[in-house]
mmCIF file with all atom_site columns, C-alpha atoms in Angstrom:
data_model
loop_
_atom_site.group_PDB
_atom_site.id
_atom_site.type_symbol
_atom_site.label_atom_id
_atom_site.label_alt_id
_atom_site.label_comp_id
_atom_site.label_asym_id
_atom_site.label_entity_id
_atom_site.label_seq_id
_atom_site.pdbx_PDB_ins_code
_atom_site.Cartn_x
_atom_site.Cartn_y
_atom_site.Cartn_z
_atom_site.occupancy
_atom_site.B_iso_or_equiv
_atom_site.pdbx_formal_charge
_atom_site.auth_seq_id
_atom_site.auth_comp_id
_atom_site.auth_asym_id
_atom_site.auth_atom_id
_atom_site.pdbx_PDB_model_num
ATOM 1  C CA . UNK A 1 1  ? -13.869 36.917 -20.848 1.00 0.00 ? 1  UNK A CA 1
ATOM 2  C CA . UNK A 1 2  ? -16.118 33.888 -20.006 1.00 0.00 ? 2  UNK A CA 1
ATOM 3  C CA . UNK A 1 3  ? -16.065 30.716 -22.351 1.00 0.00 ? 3  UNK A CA 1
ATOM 4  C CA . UNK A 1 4  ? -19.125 31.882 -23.987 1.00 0.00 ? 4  UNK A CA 1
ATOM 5  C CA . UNK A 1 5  ? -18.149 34.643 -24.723 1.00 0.00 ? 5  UNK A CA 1
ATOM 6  C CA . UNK A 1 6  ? -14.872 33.843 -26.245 1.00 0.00 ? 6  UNK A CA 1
ATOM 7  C CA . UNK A 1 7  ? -17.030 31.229 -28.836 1.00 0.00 ? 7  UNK A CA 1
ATOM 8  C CA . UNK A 1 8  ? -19.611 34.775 -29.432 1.00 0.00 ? 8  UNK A CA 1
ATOM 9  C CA . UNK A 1 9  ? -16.692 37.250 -29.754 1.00 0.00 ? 9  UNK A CA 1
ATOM 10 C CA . UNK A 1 10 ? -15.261 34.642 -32.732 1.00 0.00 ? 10 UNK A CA 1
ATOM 11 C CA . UNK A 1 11 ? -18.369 34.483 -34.370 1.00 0.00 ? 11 UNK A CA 1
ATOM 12 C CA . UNK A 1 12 ? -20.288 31.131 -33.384 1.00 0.00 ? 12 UNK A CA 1
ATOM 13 C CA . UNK A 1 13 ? -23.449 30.834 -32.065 1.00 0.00 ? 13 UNK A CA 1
ATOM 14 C CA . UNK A 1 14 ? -24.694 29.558 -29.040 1.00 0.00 ? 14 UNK A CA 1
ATOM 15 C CA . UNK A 1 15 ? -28.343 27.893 -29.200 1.00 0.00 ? 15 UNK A CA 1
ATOM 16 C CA . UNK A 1 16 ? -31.067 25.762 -28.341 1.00 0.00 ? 16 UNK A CA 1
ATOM 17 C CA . UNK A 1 17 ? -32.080 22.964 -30.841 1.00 0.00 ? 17 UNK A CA 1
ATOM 18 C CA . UNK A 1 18 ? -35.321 24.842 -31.536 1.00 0.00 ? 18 UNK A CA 1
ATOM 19 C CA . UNK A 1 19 ? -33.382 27.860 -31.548 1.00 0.00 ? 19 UNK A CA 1
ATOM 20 C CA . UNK A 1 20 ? -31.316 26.602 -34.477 1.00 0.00 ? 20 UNK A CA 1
ATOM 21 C CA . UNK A 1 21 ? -34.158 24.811 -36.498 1.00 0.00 ? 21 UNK A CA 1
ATOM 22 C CA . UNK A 1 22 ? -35.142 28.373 -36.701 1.00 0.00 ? 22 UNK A CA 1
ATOM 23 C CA . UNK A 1 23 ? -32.219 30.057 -37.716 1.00 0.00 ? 23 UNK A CA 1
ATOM 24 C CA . UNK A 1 24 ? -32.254 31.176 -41.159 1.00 0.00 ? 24 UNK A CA 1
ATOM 25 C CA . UNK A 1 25 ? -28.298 31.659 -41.007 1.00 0.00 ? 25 UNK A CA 1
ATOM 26 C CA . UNK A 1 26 ? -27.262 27.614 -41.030 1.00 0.00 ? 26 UNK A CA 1
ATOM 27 C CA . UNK A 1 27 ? -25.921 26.783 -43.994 1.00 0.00 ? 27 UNK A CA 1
ATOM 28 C CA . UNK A 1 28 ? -28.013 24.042 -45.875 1.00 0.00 ? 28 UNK A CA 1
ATOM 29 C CA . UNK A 1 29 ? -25.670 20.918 -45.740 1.00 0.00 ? 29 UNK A CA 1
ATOM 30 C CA . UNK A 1 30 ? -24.686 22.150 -42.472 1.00 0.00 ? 30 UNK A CA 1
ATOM 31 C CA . UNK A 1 31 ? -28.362 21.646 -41.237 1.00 0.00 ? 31 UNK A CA 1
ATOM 32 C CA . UNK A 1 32 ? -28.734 18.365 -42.933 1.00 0.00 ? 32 UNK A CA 1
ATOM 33 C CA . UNK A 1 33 ? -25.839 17.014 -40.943 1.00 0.00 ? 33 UNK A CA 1
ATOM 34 C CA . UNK A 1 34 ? -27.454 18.559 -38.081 1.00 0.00 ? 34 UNK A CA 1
ATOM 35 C CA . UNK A 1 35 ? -30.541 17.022 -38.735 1.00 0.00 ? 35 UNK A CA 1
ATOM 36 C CA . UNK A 1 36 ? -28.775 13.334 -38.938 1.00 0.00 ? 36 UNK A CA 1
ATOM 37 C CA . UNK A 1 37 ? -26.679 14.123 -35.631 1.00 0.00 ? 37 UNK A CA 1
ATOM 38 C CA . UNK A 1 38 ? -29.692 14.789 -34.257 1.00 0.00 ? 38 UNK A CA 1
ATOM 39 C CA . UNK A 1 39 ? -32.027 12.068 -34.979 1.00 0.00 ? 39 UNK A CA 1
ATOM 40 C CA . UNK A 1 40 ? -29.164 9.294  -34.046 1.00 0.00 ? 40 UNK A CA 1
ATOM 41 C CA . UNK A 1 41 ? -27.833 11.287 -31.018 1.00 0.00 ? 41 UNK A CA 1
ATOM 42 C CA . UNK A 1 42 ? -30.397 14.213 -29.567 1.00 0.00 ? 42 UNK A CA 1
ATOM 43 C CA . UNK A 1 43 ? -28.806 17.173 -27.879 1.00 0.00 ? 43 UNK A CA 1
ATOM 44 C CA . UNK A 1 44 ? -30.624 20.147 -26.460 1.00 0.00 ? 44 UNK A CA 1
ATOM 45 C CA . UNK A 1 45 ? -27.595 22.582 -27.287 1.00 0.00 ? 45 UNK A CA 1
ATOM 46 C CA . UNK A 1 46 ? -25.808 23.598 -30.640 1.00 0.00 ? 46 UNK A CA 1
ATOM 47 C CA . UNK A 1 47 ? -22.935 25.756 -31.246 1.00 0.00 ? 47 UNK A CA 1
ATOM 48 C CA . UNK A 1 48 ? -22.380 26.341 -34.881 1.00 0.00 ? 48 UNK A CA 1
ATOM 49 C CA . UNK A 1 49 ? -20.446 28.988 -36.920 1.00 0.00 ? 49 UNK A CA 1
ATOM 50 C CA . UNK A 1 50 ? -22.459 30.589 -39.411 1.00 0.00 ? 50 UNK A CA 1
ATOM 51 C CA . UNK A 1 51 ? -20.323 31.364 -41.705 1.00 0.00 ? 51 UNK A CA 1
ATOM 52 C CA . UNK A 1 52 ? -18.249 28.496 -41.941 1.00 0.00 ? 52 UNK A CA 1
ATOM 53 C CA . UNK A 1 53 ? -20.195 27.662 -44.577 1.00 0.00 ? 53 UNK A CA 1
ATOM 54 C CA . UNK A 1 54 ? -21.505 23.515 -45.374 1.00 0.00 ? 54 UNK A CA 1
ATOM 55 C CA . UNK A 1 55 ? -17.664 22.516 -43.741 1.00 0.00 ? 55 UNK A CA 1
ATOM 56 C CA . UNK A 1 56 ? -18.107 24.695 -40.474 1.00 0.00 ? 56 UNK A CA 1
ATOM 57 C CA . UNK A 1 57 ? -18.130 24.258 -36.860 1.00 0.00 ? 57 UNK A CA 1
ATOM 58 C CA . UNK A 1 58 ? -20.894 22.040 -35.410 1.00 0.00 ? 58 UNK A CA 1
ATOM 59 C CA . UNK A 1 59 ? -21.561 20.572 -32.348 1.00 0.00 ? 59 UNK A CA 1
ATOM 60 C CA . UNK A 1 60 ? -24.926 19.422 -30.518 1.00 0.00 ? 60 UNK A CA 1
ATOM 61 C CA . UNK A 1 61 ? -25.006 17.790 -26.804 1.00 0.00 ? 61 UNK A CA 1
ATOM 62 C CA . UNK A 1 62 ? -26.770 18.291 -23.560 1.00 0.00 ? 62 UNK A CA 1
ATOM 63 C CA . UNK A 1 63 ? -24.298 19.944 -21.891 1.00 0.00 ? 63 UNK A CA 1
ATOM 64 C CA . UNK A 1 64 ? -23.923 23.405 -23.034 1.00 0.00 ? 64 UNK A CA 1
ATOM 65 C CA . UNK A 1 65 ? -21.111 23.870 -21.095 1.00 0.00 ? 65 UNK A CA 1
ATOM 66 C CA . UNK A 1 66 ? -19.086 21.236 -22.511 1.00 0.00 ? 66 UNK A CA 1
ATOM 67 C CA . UNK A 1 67 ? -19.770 22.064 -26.415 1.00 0.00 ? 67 UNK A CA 1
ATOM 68 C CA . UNK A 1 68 ? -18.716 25.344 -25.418 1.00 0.00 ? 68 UNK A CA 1
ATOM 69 C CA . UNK A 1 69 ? -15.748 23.947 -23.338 1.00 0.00 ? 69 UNK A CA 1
ATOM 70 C CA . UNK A 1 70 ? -14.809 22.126 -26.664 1.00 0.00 ? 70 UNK A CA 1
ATOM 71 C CA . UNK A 1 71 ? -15.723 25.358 -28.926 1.00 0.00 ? 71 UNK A CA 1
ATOM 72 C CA . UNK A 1 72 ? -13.135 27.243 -26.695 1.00 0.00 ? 72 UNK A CA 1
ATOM 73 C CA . UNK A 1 73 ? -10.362 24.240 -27.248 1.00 0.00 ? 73 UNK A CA 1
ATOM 74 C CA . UNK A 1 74 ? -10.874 24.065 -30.878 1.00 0.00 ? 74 UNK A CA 1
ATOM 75 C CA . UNK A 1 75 ? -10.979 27.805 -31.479 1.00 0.00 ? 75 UNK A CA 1
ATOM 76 C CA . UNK A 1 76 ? -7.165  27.649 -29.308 1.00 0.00 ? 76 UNK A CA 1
ATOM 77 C CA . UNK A 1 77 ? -6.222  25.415 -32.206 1.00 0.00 ? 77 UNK A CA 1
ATOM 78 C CA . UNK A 1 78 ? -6.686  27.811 -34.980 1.00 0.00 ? 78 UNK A CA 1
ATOM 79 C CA . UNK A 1 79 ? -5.126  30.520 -33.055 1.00 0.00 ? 79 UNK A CA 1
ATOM 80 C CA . UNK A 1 80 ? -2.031  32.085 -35.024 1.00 0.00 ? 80 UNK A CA 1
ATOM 81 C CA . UNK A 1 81 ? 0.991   30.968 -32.494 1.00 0.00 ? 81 UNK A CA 1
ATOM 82 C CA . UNK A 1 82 ? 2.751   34.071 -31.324 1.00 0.00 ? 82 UNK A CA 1
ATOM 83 C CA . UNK A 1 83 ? 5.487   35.136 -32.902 1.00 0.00 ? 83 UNK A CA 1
ATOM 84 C CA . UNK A 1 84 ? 8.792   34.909 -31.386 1.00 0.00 ? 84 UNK A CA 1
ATOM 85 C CA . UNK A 1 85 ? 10.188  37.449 -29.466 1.00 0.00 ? 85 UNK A CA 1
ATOM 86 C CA . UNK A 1 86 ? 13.007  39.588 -31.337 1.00 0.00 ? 86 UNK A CA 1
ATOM 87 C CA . UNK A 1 87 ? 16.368  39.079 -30.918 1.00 0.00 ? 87 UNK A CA 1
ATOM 88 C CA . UNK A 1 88 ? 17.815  40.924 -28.744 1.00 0.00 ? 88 UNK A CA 1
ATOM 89 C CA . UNK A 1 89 ? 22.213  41.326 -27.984 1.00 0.00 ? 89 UNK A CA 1
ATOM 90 C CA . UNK A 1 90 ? 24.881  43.475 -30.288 1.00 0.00 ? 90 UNK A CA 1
ATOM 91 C CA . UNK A 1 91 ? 26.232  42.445 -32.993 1.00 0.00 ? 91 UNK A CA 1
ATOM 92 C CA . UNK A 1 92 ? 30.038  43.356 -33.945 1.00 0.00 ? 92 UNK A CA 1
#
């Protein structure tokens, strides 16, 4: 599975500024934030999670690959860690 579609398969989207400006799934404090980022910084890309509601995963850049890249690292992060592997031996 490619780094884009890890960041798809969990539910983010992928997407051009205009793209995003005319999304009607952003949540509105999300896109204010957006809007701010923007204006001070620019970026060409966004990767957001819908519904993550006004607290939910946003980044904008230039390089698509590296918000992804990032995407990828912070969904790792929220990953469950795997649970240990059972005992194993006799006991007497």
């Amino acid at each position: 599975m490619s780094a884009e579609q890890t960041v798809l398969a969990a539910g983010y989207k992928v997407a051009t500024w205009t793209e995003f400006q005319a999304a009607t799934d952003v949540p509105a404090r999300m896109r204010v934030i957006a809007d701010k980022v923007f204006a001070r910084w620019a970026g060409d890309f966004v990767v957001y999670d819908p519904a993550g509601g006004d607290d939910g995963w946003l980044l904008i850049d230039d390089d698509r690959a590296q918000i992804i890249g990032e995407t990828v690292e912070h969904l790792g992060r929220l990953a469950e860690p795997a649970a240990p592997p059972p005992a194993q031996g006799a006991l007497f």
